[in-house]
XYZ file of C-alpha atoms in Angstrom:
690
model
C -20.173 55.455 20.018
C -23.918 56.335 18.346
C -25.764 55.046 21.683
C -23.187 57.353 23.846
C -24.602 59.656 21.961
C -27.899 59.555 21.264
C -28.303 58.557 25.289
C -26.907 61.935 25.856
C -29.479 63.707 23.793
C -31.728 61.859 25.899
C -30.239 62.778 28.880
C -30.777 66.017 28.304
C -34.185 66.220 26.283
C -36.168 64.993 29.374
C -33.823 67.070 31.805
C -34.551 70.505 29.673
C -38.477 69.207 29.271
C -38.552 68.365 32.900
C -37.377 71.877 33.903
C -38.976 73.434 31.619
C -42.527 71.690 31.290
C -42.712 70.426 34.787
C -43.397 67.192 33.055
C -41.536 63.444 32.910
C -41.362 61.678 29.937
C -39.289 58.826 27.983
C -37.739 60.437 25.270
C -38.016 58.435 22.103
C -35.730 58.741 19.042
C -35.486 58.067 15.924
C -33.042 57.416 13.296
C -34.686 60.035 10.255
C -34.187 58.488 6.899
C -32.399 60.867 4.880
C -28.841 61.761 6.741
C -29.401 65.490 5.267
C -32.232 65.701 8.112
C -29.586 64.771 10.517
C -28.718 61.760 12.737
C -31.601 61.864 15.385
C -34.847 62.825 15.524
C -36.956 62.440 18.136
C -41.452 63.467 18.303
C -41.193 64.313 21.947
C -43.176 67.432 20.821
C -46.474 65.520 19.752
C -46.598 63.898 23.114
C -46.239 67.211 25.043
C -48.423 69.007 22.586
C -51.320 66.673 24.443
C -50.861 67.806 27.355
C -50.121 70.672 26.903
C -52.787 72.486 25.079
C -49.830 73.616 22.602
C -49.464 72.625 18.397
C -46.267 70.628 18.151
C -44.174 73.090 16.706
C -44.515 75.915 18.449
C -43.178 73.113 21.485
C -40.671 72.153 19.749
C -39.339 75.695 18.383
C -39.227 76.627 21.439
C -36.483 73.254 23.016
C -34.563 74.284 20.106
C -34.581 77.168 21.088
C -34.123 76.561 24.375
C -32.448 73.750 24.687
C -28.296 74.089 26.699
C -25.840 72.624 24.782
C -25.487 68.708 24.423
C -21.480 67.688 24.297
C -21.346 65.846 20.906
C -23.926 67.548 19.252
C -23.480 70.121 16.645
C -27.595 71.459 16.875
C -30.679 70.428 17.296
C -33.914 72.174 14.023
C -37.717 71.833 13.746
C -38.588 69.460 11.990
C -42.022 68.724 9.624
C -45.080 68.727 12.186
C -42.775 68.882 15.092
C -40.367 67.247 15.126
C -36.867 67.294 16.923
C -33.511 66.884 14.026
C -30.275 66.796 16.419
C -27.563 66.728 13.919
C -24.124 66.174 15.314
C -20.622 67.216 15.344
C -19.200 65.303 12.777
C -15.458 66.184 14.056
C -16.473 65.397 17.874
C -17.905 62.015 16.748
C -15.168 61.056 14.556
C -12.826 62.024 17.071
C -14.606 60.050 19.384
C -14.858 57.029 17.222
C -10.727 57.789 17.461
C -10.438 56.574 20.384
C -12.631 53.840 21.103
C -10.754 51.996 18.502
C -8.193 52.009 20.502
C -9.960 50.292 23.037
C -9.554 46.454 21.784
C -12.565 43.025 23.038
C -10.490 42.303 25.290
C -9.337 44.783 27.277
C -12.626 45.443 27.990
C -13.412 44.145 32.126
C -17.254 43.733 33.521
C -18.223 46.902 34.507
C -21.301 45.542 36.074
C -20.737 43.081 39.858
C -24.630 40.787 39.156
C -24.183 38.182 37.488
C -26.178 36.543 34.144
C -26.266 33.358 33.734
C -26.630 31.499 29.998
C -27.282 28.474 29.867
C -27.765 26.745 26.023
C -27.185 23.515 23.730
C -28.291 21.657 26.399
C -29.157 18.293 23.772
C -30.011 15.412 25.158
C -26.898 13.133 25.785
C -28.603 10.179 23.577
C -27.687 11.032 20.331
C -25.083 12.874 17.516
C -25.708 16.926 17.460
C -27.855 18.372 14.962
C -28.018 21.031 12.614
C -31.422 22.603 15.619
C -28.210 21.688 17.868
C -26.223 24.619 16.214
C -28.814 27.118 15.993
C -29.333 27.180 20.059
C -25.432 26.900 20.477
C -24.723 30.548 18.042
C -27.635 32.095 19.524
C -26.480 31.374 22.812
C -22.535 31.732 22.267
C -23.544 34.370 20.941
C -25.780 36.174 23.040
C -23.210 35.125 25.451
C -20.753 37.562 23.696
C -22.574 40.934 23.452
C -23.657 40.949 27.093
C -20.219 40.588 27.623
C -19.535 43.107 25.109
C -21.373 45.505 27.504
C -20.246 44.581 30.306
C -22.104 42.294 31.864
C -20.604 39.211 33.945
C -21.808 36.091 31.914
C -22.009 32.437 33.051
C -21.486 30.003 30.988
C -24.314 26.968 31.366
C -25.725 23.525 30.187
C -27.648 21.296 31.056
C -27.007 17.881 30.364
C -30.034 15.710 30.691
C -28.648 12.280 31.262
C -31.536 10.413 33.322
C -34.577 11.130 30.934
C -36.323 9.074 28.303
C -34.572 9.890 25.403
C -30.647 8.566 26.790
C -33.411 5.818 29.083
C -34.662 4.623 25.189
C -30.018 4.041 24.047
C -29.768 2.182 27.182
C -32.409 0.136 26.134
C -31.507 -0.541 22.641
C -28.355 -1.148 23.804
C -28.900 -4.057 27.283
C -32.614 -4.941 25.745
C -32.026 -5.011 22.025
C -28.755 -5.108 21.213
C -28.426 -7.779 24.407
C -24.461 -5.947 24.851
C -23.354 -5.716 28.388
C -22.212 -3.154 30.957
C -18.422 -3.569 29.752
C -19.665 -4.179 26.373
C -20.854 -0.516 25.729
C -18.014 1.388 27.621
C -15.194 -0.357 25.290
C -17.763 1.311 22.546
C -17.719 4.400 23.619
C -14.006 4.885 23.149
C -14.459 4.111 19.132
C -14.786 6.705 16.413
C -18.406 8.547 15.466
C -20.019 6.729 18.914
C -21.901 9.062 18.352
C -23.258 8.482 15.173
C -23.581 4.875 16.658
C -25.743 5.335 18.871
C -27.939 8.337 16.434
C -29.405 5.477 14.221
C -29.560 3.195 17.314
C -32.269 5.800 19.263
C -33.843 5.409 15.705
C -34.667 1.677 15.617
C -35.739 1.799 19.158
C -38.208 4.100 18.496
C -39.810 1.737 15.770
C -39.155 -0.955 19.022
C -41.196 0.841 20.996
C -43.572 1.418 17.625
C -44.150 -1.831 17.603
C -45.485 -2.863 21.177
C -46.615 0.021 22.874
C -47.010 -1.498 26.090
C -43.880 -3.086 26.109
C -42.050 0.809 25.697
C -44.169 1.925 28.137
C -42.921 -1.728 30.803
C -39.194 -0.978 30.188
C -39.885 2.815 30.142
C -40.274 3.338 33.115
C -38.565 0.271 35.256
C -35.268 2.161 33.520
C -36.071 5.476 33.881
C -36.687 4.550 37.687
C -33.058 2.730 37.754
C -31.500 5.522 35.867
C -33.049 8.151 38.527
C -31.960 6.056 41.696
C -29.046 5.601 40.473
C -28.742 1.530 40.541
C -28.125 -1.011 38.454
C -26.853 -2.091 34.878
C -28.885 0.202 32.885
C -28.046 3.200 35.773
C -24.804 2.492 35.143
C -24.204 2.462 30.752
C -26.365 5.245 31.180
C -23.334 6.998 32.897
C -21.296 5.366 30.000
C -23.141 6.081 27.426
C -24.041 10.760 28.857
C -20.595 11.279 29.075
C -18.989 9.744 25.723
C -21.381 11.815 23.812
C -21.096 14.666 25.766
C -17.499 14.368 24.738
C -18.240 14.227 22.137
C -20.591 17.209 22.332
C -18.343 18.921 23.091
C -15.862 18.530 20.387
C -18.536 19.731 17.572
C -19.019 22.800 19.548
C -15.232 23.271 19.958
C -15.279 23.447 16.070
C -17.530 26.370 16.099
C -15.709 28.278 18.337
C -18.193 27.788 21.125
C -17.637 26.236 25.047
C -19.114 26.492 28.592
C -17.669 26.611 32.252
C -20.188 24.343 33.237
C -22.048 21.440 32.226
C -24.803 20.937 35.856
C -26.181 16.867 34.860
C -29.769 16.195 35.613
C -28.233 13.183 37.983
C -27.085 16.033 40.576
C -30.659 17.681 40.619
C -31.627 14.190 41.801
C -28.800 12.271 43.849
C -27.788 15.795 45.867
C -31.820 15.967 46.635
C -32.246 18.842 45.235
C -35.701 18.109 43.994
C -36.124 16.756 47.196
C -35.395 20.344 48.556
C -37.611 21.818 45.981
C -40.306 18.957 46.014
C -40.936 19.957 49.479
C -40.882 23.361 49.396
C -43.687 22.922 46.407
C -45.520 20.922 47.484
C -44.961 23.497 51.061
C -46.417 26.255 49.393
C -49.668 24.274 47.967
C -48.294 25.213 44.212
C -48.915 21.917 43.472
C -51.168 19.320 44.307
C -51.839 14.943 44.882
C -54.604 14.017 42.330
C -57.105 11.729 43.342
C -58.633 10.497 40.671
C -59.129 10.642 36.705
C -56.395 10.001 34.432
C -53.513 11.914 36.139
C -55.295 10.272 39.416
C -51.566 9.515 41.718
C -49.734 12.887 40.002
C -48.460 15.335 41.667
C -49.273 18.433 39.330
C -48.461 22.180 39.090
C -52.598 23.587 38.347
C -52.660 26.107 36.255
C -55.723 28.232 34.462
C -53.462 28.665 31.353
C -53.877 24.717 30.970
C -56.268 24.662 28.363
C -55.047 27.353 25.980
C -51.488 26.463 26.151
C -52.271 22.514 25.726
C -53.836 23.272 22.124
C -50.439 25.175 21.410
C -48.488 22.625 22.539
C -50.915 20.497 20.060
C -50.480 21.661 17.425
C -46.764 20.500 17.324
C -45.234 17.887 14.631
C -43.024 14.716 14.650
C -43.441 13.645 18.644
C -44.361 10.132 19.613
C -47.509 9.080 21.260
C -46.170 9.145 24.743
C -44.199 12.833 23.686
C -47.881 14.014 23.268
C -49.415 12.923 26.225
C -47.196 14.308 28.858
C -46.369 17.639 26.198
C -50.391 17.723 26.796
C -49.710 17.077 30.280
C -46.661 19.483 30.992
C -48.303 20.225 34.692
C -47.437 17.573 35.481
C -43.981 16.801 37.842
C -44.047 13.930 39.229
C -45.608 10.853 37.310
C -47.975 8.524 39.272
C -44.971 5.685 39.758
C -42.905 8.312 41.431
C -40.379 9.629 38.300
C -39.853 13.017 38.565
C -40.850 14.961 34.970
C -38.088 17.509 33.525
C -40.158 20.286 34.143
C -40.316 19.723 37.893
C -36.521 18.964 37.540
C -36.239 21.977 35.520
C -37.496 23.796 38.842
C -34.940 22.878 40.895
C -32.857 24.107 38.586
C -34.699 27.179 38.256
C -34.029 27.504 41.237
C -30.451 26.781 42.629
C -29.459 29.261 39.835
C -31.187 32.417 41.881
C -30.040 31.318 44.751
C -33.274 30.323 46.494
C -32.823 26.405 47.251
C -29.962 25.959 49.424
C -28.215 23.866 48.250
C -25.139 23.531 46.016
C -23.528 20.756 44.234
C -20.179 19.107 43.753
C -18.266 19.794 40.865
C -15.025 18.500 39.142
C -13.065 19.122 36.174
C -14.307 17.230 33.033
C -11.482 15.087 32.366
C -12.756 15.408 28.208
C -12.888 19.375 27.666
C -11.731 19.943 24.062
C -7.964 21.003 23.517
C -7.706 24.756 25.310
C -10.710 25.102 27.772
C -11.463 24.112 30.872
C -15.046 22.827 31.472
C -16.985 21.918 35.221
C -19.362 19.352 35.810
C -21.150 19.049 38.746
C -20.823 15.810 40.360
C -22.261 13.246 42.801
C -19.371 12.888 44.264
C -16.229 14.347 46.013
C -15.681 18.222 45.647
C -12.696 19.759 43.936
C -11.602 22.682 46.218
C -10.870 24.720 43.511
C -13.422 25.154 41.427
C -15.312 28.572 40.747
C -18.694 29.276 42.995
C -21.217 28.670 40.484
C -23.473 28.918 43.490
C -22.875 32.620 43.801
C -26.613 33.199 42.762
C -27.622 34.864 39.599
C -29.293 38.890 39.090
C -31.164 36.765 35.798
C -31.301 33.849 33.724
C -31.637 32.769 29.930
C -32.449 30.047 28.581
C -31.975 28.636 25.294
C -34.537 26.338 24.363
C -36.822 26.644 20.977
C -39.990 27.323 20.825
C -41.632 24.768 21.140
C -41.145 24.569 25.020
C -42.268 28.318 25.751
C -45.172 26.495 27.963
C -42.899 23.976 29.856
C -40.842 27.544 29.896
C -43.785 29.165 31.441
C -44.981 26.292 33.867
C -41.425 27.247 35.332
C -41.392 30.048 36.027
C -44.794 29.837 37.437
C -43.777 27.419 39.395
C -41.122 30.332 40.935
C -43.365 32.749 41.721
C -46.398 29.916 43.164
C -42.991 29.280 45.600
C -43.144 33.875 46.268
C -40.216 34.560 43.733
C -42.170 36.898 40.920
C -38.789 38.566 40.600
C -36.899 35.117 39.722
C -39.583 34.257 37.683
C -39.244 37.630 35.459
C -35.870 37.782 35.322
C -36.260 34.128 34.025
C -35.655 34.439 30.080
C -36.327 32.335 27.446
C -34.734 33.347 24.446
C -36.575 30.459 22.250
C -36.398 30.548 18.286
C -38.098 28.609 15.932
C -36.380 25.271 13.886
C -34.256 24.337 11.573
C -35.492 22.562 8.434
C -33.365 21.973 4.848
C -33.998 23.217 1.638
C -34.867 20.030 -0.998
C -31.550 20.938 -2.744
C -29.795 20.803 0.581
C -31.095 17.217 2.224
C -30.065 16.092 -1.354
C -26.826 17.462 -1.442
C -26.566 15.553 1.879
C -27.570 12.169 0.636
C -30.909 11.981 1.888
C -34.018 10.130 -0.838
C -36.902 12.391 -1.021
C -39.961 11.476 -2.813
C -41.454 13.108 -5.769
C -43.564 15.335 -3.299
C -41.316 15.939 -0.826
C -38.899 17.563 -3.353
C -41.497 20.322 -4.538
C -41.489 21.106 -1.182
C -40.340 24.388 0.148
C -38.076 22.288 2.870
C -38.015 19.058 4.940
C -38.455 18.552 8.355
C -35.874 16.950 9.686
C -36.961 14.158 12.846
C -34.298 12.800 15.473
C -36.653 10.110 16.553
C -36.600 9.159 13.388
C -32.573 9.387 12.519
C -33.538 12.413 9.387
C -31.502 15.078 10.049
C -28.152 16.575 9.148
C -26.000 16.109 11.712
C -22.799 19.214 12.726
C -20.209 17.449 12.387
C -21.097 16.520 8.535
C -22.390 20.159 7.908
C -19.354 20.830 8.615
C -17.204 18.693 7.511
C -19.430 19.293 3.997
C -18.840 23.367 4.363
C -15.066 23.140 5.211
C -14.806 21.146 2.489
C -16.760 23.245 -0.417
C -14.998 25.989 1.348
C -11.166 24.523 0.856
C -11.621 23.211 -2.670
C -13.164 27.286 -3.194
C -9.664 28.726 -1.272
C -7.366 26.121 -2.848
C -8.567 27.949 -6.526
C -8.017 31.206 -5.509
C -4.509 30.421 -4.078
C -3.035 28.220 -5.857
C -0.173 28.935 -5.628
C 1.112 28.593 -2.428
C 0.658 24.465 -2.761
C 0.633 23.117 -6.644
C -2.031 24.036 -9.446
C -3.827 20.387 -9.534
C -2.761 19.533 -5.380
C -6.355 18.767 -3.867
C -8.469 19.056 -1.145
C -5.841 16.534 0.584
C -2.910 18.352 -0.559
C -3.687 21.673 0.838
C -1.803 23.949 3.220
C -2.108 24.789 7.029
C -3.206 28.077 6.002
C -5.295 26.772 3.345
C -7.140 24.337 6.110
C -7.607 27.337 8.142
C -8.484 29.668 5.730
C -11.170 27.256 4.982
C -12.592 26.383 7.977
C -13.524 30.321 8.960
C -14.857 31.253 5.855
C -16.959 27.156 6.725
C -17.607 28.495 10.436
C -18.503 32.012 9.352
C -20.237 31.420 6.652
C -22.919 28.976 9.217
C -22.993 30.431 11.754
C -23.780 33.762 10.321
C -26.028 31.590 8.380
C -27.975 31.048 11.219
C -27.987 35.064 12.897
C -29.060 36.950 10.545
C -32.577 35.578 10.963
C -34.949 36.508 13.826
C -35.637 34.332 16.555
C -38.424 32.896 15.323
C -38.256 32.544 11.826
C -38.206 29.087 10.838
C -34.660 28.196 9.295
C -34.286 26.941 5.427
C -30.915 25.970 5.730
C -28.651 25.518 1.531
C -25.239 24.667 1.107
C -24.852 27.958 -1.490
C -27.085 30.634 -0.368
C -24.934 29.965 3.059
C -21.702 29.890 0.799
C -22.417 32.907 -0.930
C -18.980 35.594 -1.280
C -21.718 38.225 -2.678
C -25.266 39.324 -0.731
C -26.075 38.699 3.276
C -23.937 36.420 4.608
C -20.426 35.392 6.789
C -17.735 35.518 3.699
C -19.427 39.052 1.930
C -18.553 39.685 4.980
C -15.460 38.568 6.158
C -14.509 39.572 2.305
C -14.809 43.292 2.845
C -12.031 42.342 5.718
C -9.447 40.472 3.598
C -9.747 43.426 1.152
C -9.921 46.927 3.622
C -6.735 44.496 5.073
C -5.530 44.576 1.067
C -5.479 48.077 1.232
C -3.566 48.686 3.977
C -0.948 45.817 2.539
C -0.413 47.905 -0.952
C -0.469 51.132 0.814
C 2.667 50.015 2.962
C 4.354 48.231 -0.139
C 3.980 51.733 -2.065
C 4.624 54.417 1.061
C 7.227 52.435 3.462
C 6.974 54.823 6.308
C 2.629 53.817 6.677
C 4.112 50.932 8.841
C 5.398 52.456 11.361
C 3.566 53.223 14.016
C 0.099 52.721 13.810
C 1.072 52.127 10.312
C -0.154 55.415 8.163
C 1.643 57.650 6.470
C 3.301 60.482 7.960
C 0.352 62.787 7.026
C -2.370 60.768 8.301
C 0.314 61.401 11.440
C -0.247 65.190 11.327
C -4.594 64.622 10.988
C -4.034 62.736 14.447
C -2.720 65.341 16.340
C -6.631 66.637 16.040
C -8.402 64.557 14.626
C -11.109 65.543 14.718
C -11.157 69.110 13.889
C -8.732 68.337 10.562
C -11.165 65.386 10.013
C -13.883 67.718 9.569
C -12.924 68.631 6.330
C -13.507 65.383 4.454
C -16.491 65.060 6.702
C -18.623 68.373 6.484
C -20.986 68.873 3.389
C -23.292 67.851 1.520
C -21.016 66.945 -0.730
C -18.924 64.498 1.842
C -22.216 62.761 3.130
C -21.189 59.491 1.295
C -17.655 59.453 3.825
C -19.841 60.936 7.049
C -22.886 58.156 6.609
C -20.165 55.641 6.186
C -18.340 57.120 9.562
C -21.597 57.295 11.439
C -22.085 53.952 10.070
C -18.239 52.309 11.973
C -19.152 53.794 14.971
C -23.242 52.479 15.469
C -21.910 49.030 16.379
C -22.843 49.954 20.447
C -25.944 50.723 18.510
C -26.546 47.289 17.094
C -25.476 45.832 20.299
C -27.968 47.658 22.551
C -30.973 46.984 19.683
C -29.849 42.882 20.343
C -30.040 43.112 24.093
C -33.353 44.484 24.422
C -35.043 42.837 22.369
C -32.266 39.865 22.795
C -32.104 39.637 19.126
C -28.539 38.502 18.066
C -28.993 39.856 14.674
C -29.134 43.241 14.991
C -25.188 42.458 15.645
C -25.553 40.416 12.512
C -27.524 42.433 10.084
C -24.608 45.420 11.985
C -21.926 43.086 10.104
C -23.893 43.363 6.806
C -24.426 46.368 6.131
C -21.334 48.245 7.171
C -19.898 45.242 4.987
C -22.092 46.826 1.860
C -21.286 50.758 3.576
C -18.017 49.512 2.960
C -17.607 48.001 -0.641
C -19.628 51.061 -2.222
C -17.314 53.175 -0.374
C -14.131 51.081 -1.888
C -15.845 50.736 -5.070
C -16.190 54.916 -5.880
C -13.892 56.660 -3.781
C -9.470 55.639 -5.823
C -8.177 55.309 -2.294
C -4.427 54.442 -2.822
C -4.436 56.773 -6.321
C -6.522 59.315 -4.121
C -4.404 63.175 -4.940
C -4.621 65.144 -2.032
C -1.479 63.769 0.265
C -4.238 64.143 3.723
C -6.942 62.852 1.995
C -5.859 59.562 0.954
C -4.698 58.953 4.976
C -8.019 60.147 6.285
C -9.377 57.530 4.049
C -6.825 54.978 4.555
C -7.429 56.533 8.520
C -10.844 55.127 7.869
C -10.495 52.223 5.885
C -8.724 51.173 8.916
C -11.554 51.612 11.175
C -14.740 49.612 9.379
C -12.231 47.148 9.404
C -11.692 46.773 12.954
C -15.692 47.347 14.231
C -15.929 44.901 10.984
C -14.011 42.830 12.661
C -15.116 43.368 16.634
C -18.448 42.889 15.498
C -18.174 39.941 13.290
C -15.951 38.149 16.906
C -19.483 39.284 19.315
C -20.747 36.168 15.992
C -17.752 34.800 16.600
C -16.792 34.891 12.785
C -13.072 35.209 12.685
C -11.754 37.738 9.793
C -9.110 35.044 8.022
C -5.894 37.100 6.362
C -7.123 36.287 3.384
C -9.664 34.439 1.066
């Protein structure tokens, strides 16, 4: 509601200034530091003063006197040296907020016809998912929820790099190091924790290659070529391993409420000749060149004047093998001298397809191993399922959720589109980057890692998938659920035996524990801005106090508890919208009657809570504009905090004034509705109890 009202005010100010002064200006609005100064303020008169050669305050007074009535704005006043301070009509705001709360998220259709693609998670299918991957998936999933809430039509894609060097390393581990057959590997995929087995095997393969770099280069080159061509035992094992690991990843992410519509597999980019088509386009346009001499002789490269600066940035990245350092320092390489394609080249082809610029389409099939309740489609090289959605519809914009260490690679992909003449698509290729996740020493110790005395003193501990050092996502969730369940059982012992261990917990207790654990993890990963390095810690994430998911969830539980107690004391509250007769009278002309409890400085605390409840759209707009889901997390926490202050100050159920009690109950309900909605955008469930 707040965003809608401020947009209306901006339009009115811009129109009035255009008409009166003949000047086109973008209107900036900000929130005054105190509610006594209004709900929105504009410094536009200072900019106008430069153009009109008049005092800002004089211009402000002219505008305040002449501005036509703006719906929802009670008055506009001049403040300071020339600010325009707007005061909302408190009754009208309440009425609009009350009506807006009646619309549920599920009832809000997409308002825009253009398609947005959000590609996220995109884990190499060679080992179990870890906490860094979870940050990617949570950011992407939350961005999808926020964009859809704003009326956008969003498609969720997950890129599966099933032909890359990481999969090749695991294939070599199975076939060369462990001397297994393709049949033997296939049998292993049916065993529990196959992704954990591959985690360890991948780390062993790293040591195996480090012992003989010449052997590593030879084996990787041969295996990659076989996988790309889809021939022989190497390709067979690569497909078996990748498909099995993808199934593990989907189940892991489903635990966090995350799903996908399309798994776009890299193998089809090769087998369906996507890359061949893109390669011809790149060569024909002169975007890439064949190197005839020097270190990169035989490679097709995309030369770029930004190379030196960007290469220096890439070389700062830690935790890379020498082979990766070599390739990342030359990310402009599109085709290696041995004829294999770099992931940059395949990404260019994939990005062209997303925007409908390639002239080709995938074949599709339903993914056979989708989590319960989900329908997931995947690309395939074989027969197309005619029932598949029209995934090839061109996107208007694309969000690629990839960590900040891949910024240069994403720039190269966008530059490739630009060189092909698709500047708009390059501009609409949005890299939703994020910094890495590390562990506090305490968390690393709790996960069973042995730390040196030096590491234990450091502020955080780095993780490395190649070294096998990191927190697997499922282990993290298991530990969070176990810790939460123990607390839930303590708080609600009557629902099971007081001495019952977590194993003896009821189904309801498990569901509550799961909701809190997921809420704790998702909120912890979302409350930081994307460029912030996150040092994960169990104690901090699970706290019921401070800026945490459980704190926000508990505010919802507290609000619902007020309603339950109110219903017990006043049976008539359970009818209709669970409000008393006085509240129903209030609803007859809600805005006018609410003014009694909202206007005047003595009611500013109630008005501020109302404004906070009605500002979800403002937080959503900020999140989309800045591509920072942290704005919604911050909103949820601040609303929960404001409600808790309100709860401690006002004795809602024992309020003697019946109409005021009804108003306080309705305000409680509105806050609860908005908080539940905000948490839903963060992918967090609000349990009935905690």
